Coordinates of C-alpha atoms and ligand atoms in Angstrom, one line a residue:
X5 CA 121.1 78.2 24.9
X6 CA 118.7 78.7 22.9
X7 CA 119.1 80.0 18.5
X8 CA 122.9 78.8 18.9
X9 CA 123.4 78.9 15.5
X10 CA 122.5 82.2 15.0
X11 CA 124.3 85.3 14.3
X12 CA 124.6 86.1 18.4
X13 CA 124.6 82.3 19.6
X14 CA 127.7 81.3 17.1
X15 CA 129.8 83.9 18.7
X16 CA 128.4 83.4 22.2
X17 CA 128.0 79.7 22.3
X18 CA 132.0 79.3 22.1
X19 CA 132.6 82.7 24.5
X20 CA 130.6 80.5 27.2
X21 CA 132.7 77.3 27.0
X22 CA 135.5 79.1 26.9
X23 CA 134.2 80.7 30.3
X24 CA 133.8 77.1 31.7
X25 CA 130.3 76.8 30.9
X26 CA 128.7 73.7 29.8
X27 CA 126.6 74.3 27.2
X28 CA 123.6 72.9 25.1
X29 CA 122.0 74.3 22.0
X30 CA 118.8 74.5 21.1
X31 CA 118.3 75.6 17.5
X32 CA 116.2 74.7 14.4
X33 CA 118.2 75.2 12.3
X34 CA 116.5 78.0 9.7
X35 CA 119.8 79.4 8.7
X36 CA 122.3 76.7 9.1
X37 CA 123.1 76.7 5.1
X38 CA 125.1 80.1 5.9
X39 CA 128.2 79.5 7.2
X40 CA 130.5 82.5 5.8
X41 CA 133.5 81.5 7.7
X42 CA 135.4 78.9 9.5
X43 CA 135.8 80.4 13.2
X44 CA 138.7 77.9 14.7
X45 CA 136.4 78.0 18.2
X46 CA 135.0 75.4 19.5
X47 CA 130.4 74.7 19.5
X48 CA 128.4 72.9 22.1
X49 CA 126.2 70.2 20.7
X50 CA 123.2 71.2 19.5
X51 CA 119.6 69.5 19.3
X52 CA 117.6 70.5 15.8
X53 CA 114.4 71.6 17.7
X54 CA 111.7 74.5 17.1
X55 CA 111.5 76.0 21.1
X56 CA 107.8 75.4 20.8
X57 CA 108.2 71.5 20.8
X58 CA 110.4 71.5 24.0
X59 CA 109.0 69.0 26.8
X60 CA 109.5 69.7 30.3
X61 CA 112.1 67.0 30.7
X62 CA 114.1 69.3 28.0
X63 CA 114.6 71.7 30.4
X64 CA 115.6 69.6 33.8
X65 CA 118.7 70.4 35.6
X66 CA 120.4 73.3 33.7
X67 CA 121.2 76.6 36.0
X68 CA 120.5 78.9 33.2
X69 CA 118.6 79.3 30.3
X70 CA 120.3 81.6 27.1
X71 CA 117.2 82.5 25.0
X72 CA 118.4 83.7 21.3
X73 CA 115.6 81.8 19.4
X74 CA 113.3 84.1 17.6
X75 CA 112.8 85.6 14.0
X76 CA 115.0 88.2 14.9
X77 CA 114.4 91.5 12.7
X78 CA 111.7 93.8 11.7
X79 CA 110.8 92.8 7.9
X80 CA 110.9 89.3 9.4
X81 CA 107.9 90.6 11.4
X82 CA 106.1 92.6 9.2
X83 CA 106.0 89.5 6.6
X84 CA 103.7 88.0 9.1
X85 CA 102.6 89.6 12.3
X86 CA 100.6 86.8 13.6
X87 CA 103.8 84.2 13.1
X88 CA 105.8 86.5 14.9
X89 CA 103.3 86.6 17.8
X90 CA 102.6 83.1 17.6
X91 CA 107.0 82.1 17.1
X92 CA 108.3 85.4 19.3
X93 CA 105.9 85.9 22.2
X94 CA 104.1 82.5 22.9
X95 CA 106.9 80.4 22.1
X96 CA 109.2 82.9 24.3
X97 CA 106.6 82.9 27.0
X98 CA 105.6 79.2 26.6
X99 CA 110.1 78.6 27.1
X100 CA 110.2 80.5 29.8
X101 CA 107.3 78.7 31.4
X102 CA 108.9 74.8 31.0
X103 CA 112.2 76.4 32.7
X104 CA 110.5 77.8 35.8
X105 CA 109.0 75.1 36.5
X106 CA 112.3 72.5 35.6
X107 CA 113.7 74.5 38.2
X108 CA 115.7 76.8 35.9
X109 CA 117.1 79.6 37.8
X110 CA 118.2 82.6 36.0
X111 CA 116.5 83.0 32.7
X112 CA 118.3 85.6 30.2
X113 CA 115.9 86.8 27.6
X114 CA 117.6 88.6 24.3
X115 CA 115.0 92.0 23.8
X116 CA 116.2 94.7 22.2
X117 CA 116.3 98.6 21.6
X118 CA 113.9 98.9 19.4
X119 CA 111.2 98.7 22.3
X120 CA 111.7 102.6 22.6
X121 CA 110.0 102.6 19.1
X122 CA 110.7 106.2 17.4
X123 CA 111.4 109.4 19.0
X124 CA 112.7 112.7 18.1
X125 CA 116.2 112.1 19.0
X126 CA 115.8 112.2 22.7
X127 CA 117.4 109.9 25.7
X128 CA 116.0 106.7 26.5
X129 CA 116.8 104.5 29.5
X130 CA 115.2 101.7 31.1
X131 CA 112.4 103.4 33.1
X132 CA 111.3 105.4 29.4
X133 CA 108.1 104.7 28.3
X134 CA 108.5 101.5 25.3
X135 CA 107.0 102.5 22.0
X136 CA 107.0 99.7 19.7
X137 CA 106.5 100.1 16.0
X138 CA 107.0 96.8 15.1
X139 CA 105.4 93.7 15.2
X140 CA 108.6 92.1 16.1
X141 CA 109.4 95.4 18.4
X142 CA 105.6 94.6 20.0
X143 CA 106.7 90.9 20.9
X144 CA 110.1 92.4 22.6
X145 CA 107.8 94.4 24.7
X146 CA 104.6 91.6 25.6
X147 CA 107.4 88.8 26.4
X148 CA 109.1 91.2 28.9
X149 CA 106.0 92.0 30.4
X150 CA 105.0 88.4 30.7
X151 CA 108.5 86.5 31.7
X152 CA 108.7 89.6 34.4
X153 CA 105.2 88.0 36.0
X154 CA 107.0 84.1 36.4
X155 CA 109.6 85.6 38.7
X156 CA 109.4 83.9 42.3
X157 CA 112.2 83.2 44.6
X158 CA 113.9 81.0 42.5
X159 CA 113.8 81.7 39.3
X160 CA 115.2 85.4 38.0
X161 CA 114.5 86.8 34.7
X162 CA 116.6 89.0 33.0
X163 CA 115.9 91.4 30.1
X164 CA 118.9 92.4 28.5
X165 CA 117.8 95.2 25.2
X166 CA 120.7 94.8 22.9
X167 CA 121.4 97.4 20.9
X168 CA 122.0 96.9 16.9
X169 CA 124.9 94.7 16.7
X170 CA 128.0 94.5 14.8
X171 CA 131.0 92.3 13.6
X172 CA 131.8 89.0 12.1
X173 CA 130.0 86.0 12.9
X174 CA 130.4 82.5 11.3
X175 CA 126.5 82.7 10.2
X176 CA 126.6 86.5 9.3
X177 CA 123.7 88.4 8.9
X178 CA 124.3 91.6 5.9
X179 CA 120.7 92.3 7.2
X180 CA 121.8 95.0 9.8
X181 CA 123.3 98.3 9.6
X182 CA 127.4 98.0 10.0
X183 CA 127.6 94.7 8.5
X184 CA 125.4 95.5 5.9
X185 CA 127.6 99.0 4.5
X186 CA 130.6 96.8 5.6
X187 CA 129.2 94.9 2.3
X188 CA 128.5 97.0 0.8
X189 CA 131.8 99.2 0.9
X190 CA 133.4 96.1 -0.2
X191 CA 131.6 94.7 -3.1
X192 CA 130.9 97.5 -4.5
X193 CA 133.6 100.5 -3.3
X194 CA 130.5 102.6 -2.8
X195 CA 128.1 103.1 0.0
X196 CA 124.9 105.6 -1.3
X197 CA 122.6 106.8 1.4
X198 CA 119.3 107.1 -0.5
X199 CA 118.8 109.7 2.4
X200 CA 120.6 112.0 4.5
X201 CA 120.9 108.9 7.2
X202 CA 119.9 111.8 10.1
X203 CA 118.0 108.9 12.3
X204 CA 120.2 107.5 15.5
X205 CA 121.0 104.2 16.2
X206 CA 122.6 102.6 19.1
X207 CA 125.2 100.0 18.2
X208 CA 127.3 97.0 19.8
X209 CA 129.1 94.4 18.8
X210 CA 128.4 91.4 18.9
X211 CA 131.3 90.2 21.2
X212 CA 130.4 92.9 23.5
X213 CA 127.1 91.5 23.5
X214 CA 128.7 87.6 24.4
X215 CA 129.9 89.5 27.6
X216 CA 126.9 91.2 28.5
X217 CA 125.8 87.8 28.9
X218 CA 128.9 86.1 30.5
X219 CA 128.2 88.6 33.3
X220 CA 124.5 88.3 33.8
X221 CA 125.1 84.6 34.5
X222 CA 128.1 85.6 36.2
X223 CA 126.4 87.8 38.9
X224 CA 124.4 88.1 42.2
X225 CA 120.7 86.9 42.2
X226 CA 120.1 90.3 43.4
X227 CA 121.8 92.6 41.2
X228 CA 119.7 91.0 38.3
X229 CA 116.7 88.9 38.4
X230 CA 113.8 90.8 37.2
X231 CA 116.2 93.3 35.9
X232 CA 116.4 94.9 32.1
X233 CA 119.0 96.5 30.9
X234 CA 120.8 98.1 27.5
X235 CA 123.6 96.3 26.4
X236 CA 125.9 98.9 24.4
X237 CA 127.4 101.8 25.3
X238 CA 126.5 105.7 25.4
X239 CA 129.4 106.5 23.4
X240 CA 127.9 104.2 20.3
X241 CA 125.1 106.0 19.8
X242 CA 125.5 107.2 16.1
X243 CA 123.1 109.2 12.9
X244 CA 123.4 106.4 10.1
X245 CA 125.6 109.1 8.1
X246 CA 128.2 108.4 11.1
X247 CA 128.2 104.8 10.6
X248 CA 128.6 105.0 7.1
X249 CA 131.4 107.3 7.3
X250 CA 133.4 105.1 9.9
X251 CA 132.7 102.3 7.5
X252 CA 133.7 104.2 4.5
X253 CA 137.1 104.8 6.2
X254 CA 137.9 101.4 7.0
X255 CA 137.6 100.1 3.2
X256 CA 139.9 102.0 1.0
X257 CA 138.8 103.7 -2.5
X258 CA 135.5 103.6 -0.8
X259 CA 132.7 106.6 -2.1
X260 CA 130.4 107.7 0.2
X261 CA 127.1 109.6 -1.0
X262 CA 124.6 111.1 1.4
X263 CA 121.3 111.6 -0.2
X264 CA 118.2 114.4 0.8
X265 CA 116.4 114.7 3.8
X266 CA 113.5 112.5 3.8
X267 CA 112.0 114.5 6.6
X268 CA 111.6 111.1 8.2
X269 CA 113.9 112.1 11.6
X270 CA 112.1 109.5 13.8
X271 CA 115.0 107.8 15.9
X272 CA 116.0 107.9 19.4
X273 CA 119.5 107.9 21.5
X274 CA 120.0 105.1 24.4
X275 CA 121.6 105.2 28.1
X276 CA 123.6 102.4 28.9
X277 CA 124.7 103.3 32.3
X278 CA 122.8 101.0 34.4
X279 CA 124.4 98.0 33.3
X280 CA 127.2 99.0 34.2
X281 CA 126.1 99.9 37.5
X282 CA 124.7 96.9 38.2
X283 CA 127.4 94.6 36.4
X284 CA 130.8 96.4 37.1
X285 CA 132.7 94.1 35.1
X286 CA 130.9 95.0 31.8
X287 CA 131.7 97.6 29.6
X288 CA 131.9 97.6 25.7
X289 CA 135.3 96.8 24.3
X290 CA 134.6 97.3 20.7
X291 CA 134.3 100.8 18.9
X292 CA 132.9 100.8 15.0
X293 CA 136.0 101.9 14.0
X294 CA 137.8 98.7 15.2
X295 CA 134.1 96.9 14.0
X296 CA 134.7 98.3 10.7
X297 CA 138.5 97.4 10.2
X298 CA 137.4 93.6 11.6
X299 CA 135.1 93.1 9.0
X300 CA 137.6 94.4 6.0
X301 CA 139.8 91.8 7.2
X302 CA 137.9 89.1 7.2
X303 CA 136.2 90.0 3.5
X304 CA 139.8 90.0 2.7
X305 CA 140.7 87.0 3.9
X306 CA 137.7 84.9 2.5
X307 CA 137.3 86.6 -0.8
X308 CA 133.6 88.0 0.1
X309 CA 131.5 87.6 -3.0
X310 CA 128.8 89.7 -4.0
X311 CA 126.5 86.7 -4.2
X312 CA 127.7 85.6 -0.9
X313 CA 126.4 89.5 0.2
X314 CA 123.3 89.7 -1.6
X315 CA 122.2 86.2 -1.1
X316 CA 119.8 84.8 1.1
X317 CA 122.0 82.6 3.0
X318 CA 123.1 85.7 5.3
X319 CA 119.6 87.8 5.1
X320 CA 117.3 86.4 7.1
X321 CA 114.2 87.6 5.7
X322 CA 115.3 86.0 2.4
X323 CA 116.2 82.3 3.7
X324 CA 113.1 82.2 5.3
X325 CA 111.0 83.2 2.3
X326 CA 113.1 80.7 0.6
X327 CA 112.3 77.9 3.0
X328 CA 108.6 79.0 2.9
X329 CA 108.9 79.0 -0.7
X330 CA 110.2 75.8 -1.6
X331 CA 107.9 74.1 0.9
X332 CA 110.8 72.8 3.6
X333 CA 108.7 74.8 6.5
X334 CA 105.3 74.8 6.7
X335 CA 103.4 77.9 7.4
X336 CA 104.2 78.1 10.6
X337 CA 108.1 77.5 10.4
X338 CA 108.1 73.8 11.5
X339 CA 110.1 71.3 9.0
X340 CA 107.6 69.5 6.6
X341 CA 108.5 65.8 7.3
X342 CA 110.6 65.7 3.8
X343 CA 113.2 68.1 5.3
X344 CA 113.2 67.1 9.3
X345 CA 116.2 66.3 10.8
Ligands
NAD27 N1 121.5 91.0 16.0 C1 121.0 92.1 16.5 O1 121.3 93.2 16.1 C2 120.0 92.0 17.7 C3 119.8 93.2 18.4 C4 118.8 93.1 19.4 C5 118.3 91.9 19.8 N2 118.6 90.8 19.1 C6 117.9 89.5 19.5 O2 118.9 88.5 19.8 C7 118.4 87.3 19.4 C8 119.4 86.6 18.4 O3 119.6 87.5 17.3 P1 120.5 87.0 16.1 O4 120.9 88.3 15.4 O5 121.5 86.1 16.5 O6 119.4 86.3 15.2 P2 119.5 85.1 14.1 O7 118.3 85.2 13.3 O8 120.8 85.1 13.5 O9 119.5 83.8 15.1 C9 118.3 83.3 15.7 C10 118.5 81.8 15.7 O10 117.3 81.3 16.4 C11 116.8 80.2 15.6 N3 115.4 80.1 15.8 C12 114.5 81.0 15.5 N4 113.2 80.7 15.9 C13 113.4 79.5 16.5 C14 112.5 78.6 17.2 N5 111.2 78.8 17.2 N6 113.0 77.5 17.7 C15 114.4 77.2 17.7 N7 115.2 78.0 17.1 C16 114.8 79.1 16.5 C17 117.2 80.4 14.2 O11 117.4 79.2 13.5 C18 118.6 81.1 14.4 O12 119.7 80.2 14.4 C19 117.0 87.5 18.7 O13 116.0 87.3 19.7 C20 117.1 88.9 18.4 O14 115.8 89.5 18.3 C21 119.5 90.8 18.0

């Protein structure tokens, strides 16, 4: 499994031992300093590599391969298109490459919504037309395309296009949407829309993500490889305004303003059915209502500073500026040899 110590992998690293799974993480490492909580579960053993160094030998007699390990937002792209190209596509494509031909069979690739780019509010499934606005969006979109063209009888691809997630994770990210008002609602008892948060999003947590996965591995060559599907559910697809409010509802003495129209209504609703078709056994468990009352607990219970909100261990574009910053990457996010493991 690949970016195990990530916001995803640190919830679904333990979810797949505990499923009987062994389990080996890949990860290097960029936001290990963020560890918001102590989550009691048990984490495979990890090896501090960058996916672009792995060998073939890396890769030899594992079933599956879990691939997390990418700069995982859209600022993160738009700091540097051609690093996201270089990190998100070739080093996905190059990964997916070393495990066909170790003999990996099932290969599940972590793409995401925001392939279907903006719309006007309209229904997208899996056979709509992609429409990415992103660099980071772009790379979703040219890493399906390429991983699609390595399938043969053995190996099986899988594209599974999560939608936003949500919910606590030992290396929390405040960079996306819940978790981020979640934050906000409790540092500062206020969440202000600067606008009238009209756009849709599709949301899932994160644990409902973990099983998305647990059943893709779980399943029949045939109802999967070469497959992509949204992971989330119709039911969670919400205007930002929505979100907000469910937030504001969960964190009492919360205010909640809603600012003007910006006029800027590009967004888009998703279809989940056809996992669920496909993988009976899924289905989402978690509503942003329950999300929302999670995340008050655990603030609670740690004490959630402000500084531990606003700074960059859980904001990914901000630790990796940092990192870039104080010279412990190199330009192209490899450890200079002062900071290597
Ligand atoms: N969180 C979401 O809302 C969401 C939604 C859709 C898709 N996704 C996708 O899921 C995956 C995981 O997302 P996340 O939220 O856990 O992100 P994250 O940034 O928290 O975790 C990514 C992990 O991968 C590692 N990593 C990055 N580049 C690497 C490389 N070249 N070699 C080795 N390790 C590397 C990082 O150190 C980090 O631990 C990403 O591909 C992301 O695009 C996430």
């Amino acid at each position: 499994m690949t970016g195990c110590d990530g916001y995803i992998g640190s919830r679904l690293a333990p979810r797949l031992l505990s499923e009987g799974h062994d389990v080996v993480g890949i990860d290097a490492g960029f936001y290990r300093s963020g560890w918001l909580y102590e989550p009691g579960t048990a984490h495979p053993k990890v090896r501090s590599l960058d996916v672009r160094e792995l060998r073939p030998a890396d890769l030899m007699g594992f079933d599956a391969v879990v691939h997390l390990a990418e700069l995982s937002n859209d600022p993160l792209g738009q700091l540097d298109p051609d690093l996201t190209e270089r990190v998100n596509h070739r080093g996905s494509v190059g990964l997916a490459k070393l495990a066909r031909d170790a003999g990996v069979s099932r290969f599940v690739y972590a793409s995401s919504c925001s392939v279907y780019g903006a719309g006007t509010g309209d229904w997208k499934d899996e056979t709509s037309p992609t429409d990415p606005r992103t660099a980071y969006a772009h790379c979703k979109v040219a890493v399906e395309r390429d991983v699609r063209q390595l399938m043969d009888e053995r190996f099986a691809p899988v594209f599974l296009r999560n939608a936003t997630a949500y919910g606590p994770s030992p290396r929390m990210r405040f960079d996306i949407v819940l978790n981020n008002l979640a934050g906000l609602a409790w540092t500062r008892r206020e969440i202000a829309l600067s606008s009238d948060g009209s756009p849709w999003r599709p949301l899932v947590h994160v644990e409902d993500i973990a099983s998305a996965v647990v059943q893709v591995l779980k399943a029949d060559r045939q109802a999967v490889a070469g497959e992509t599907f949204n992971v989330g559910s119709d039911e969670q697809n919400f205007q930002v305004r929505e979100i907000a409010h469910a937030v504001s509802e969960a964190f009492p003495g919360c205010r909640l303003t809603v600012g003007p129209s910006n006029g800027d209504d590009r967004s888009y609703r998703v279809r989940f059915e056809k996992i669920t078709r496909h993988l009976p056994e899924f289905r989402c468990a978690w509503t942003i209502e329950r999300g929302a009352a999670e995340l008050r607990s655990l603030f609670e219970r740690i004490g959630l500073t402000s500084e531990q909100f606003l700074g960059r261990h859980h904001t990914r574009l901000l630790q990796l500026r940092h990192l870039l910053e104080t010279g412990q990457v190199g330009p192209d996010l490899f450890w200079t040899a002062a900071h290597s493991a």
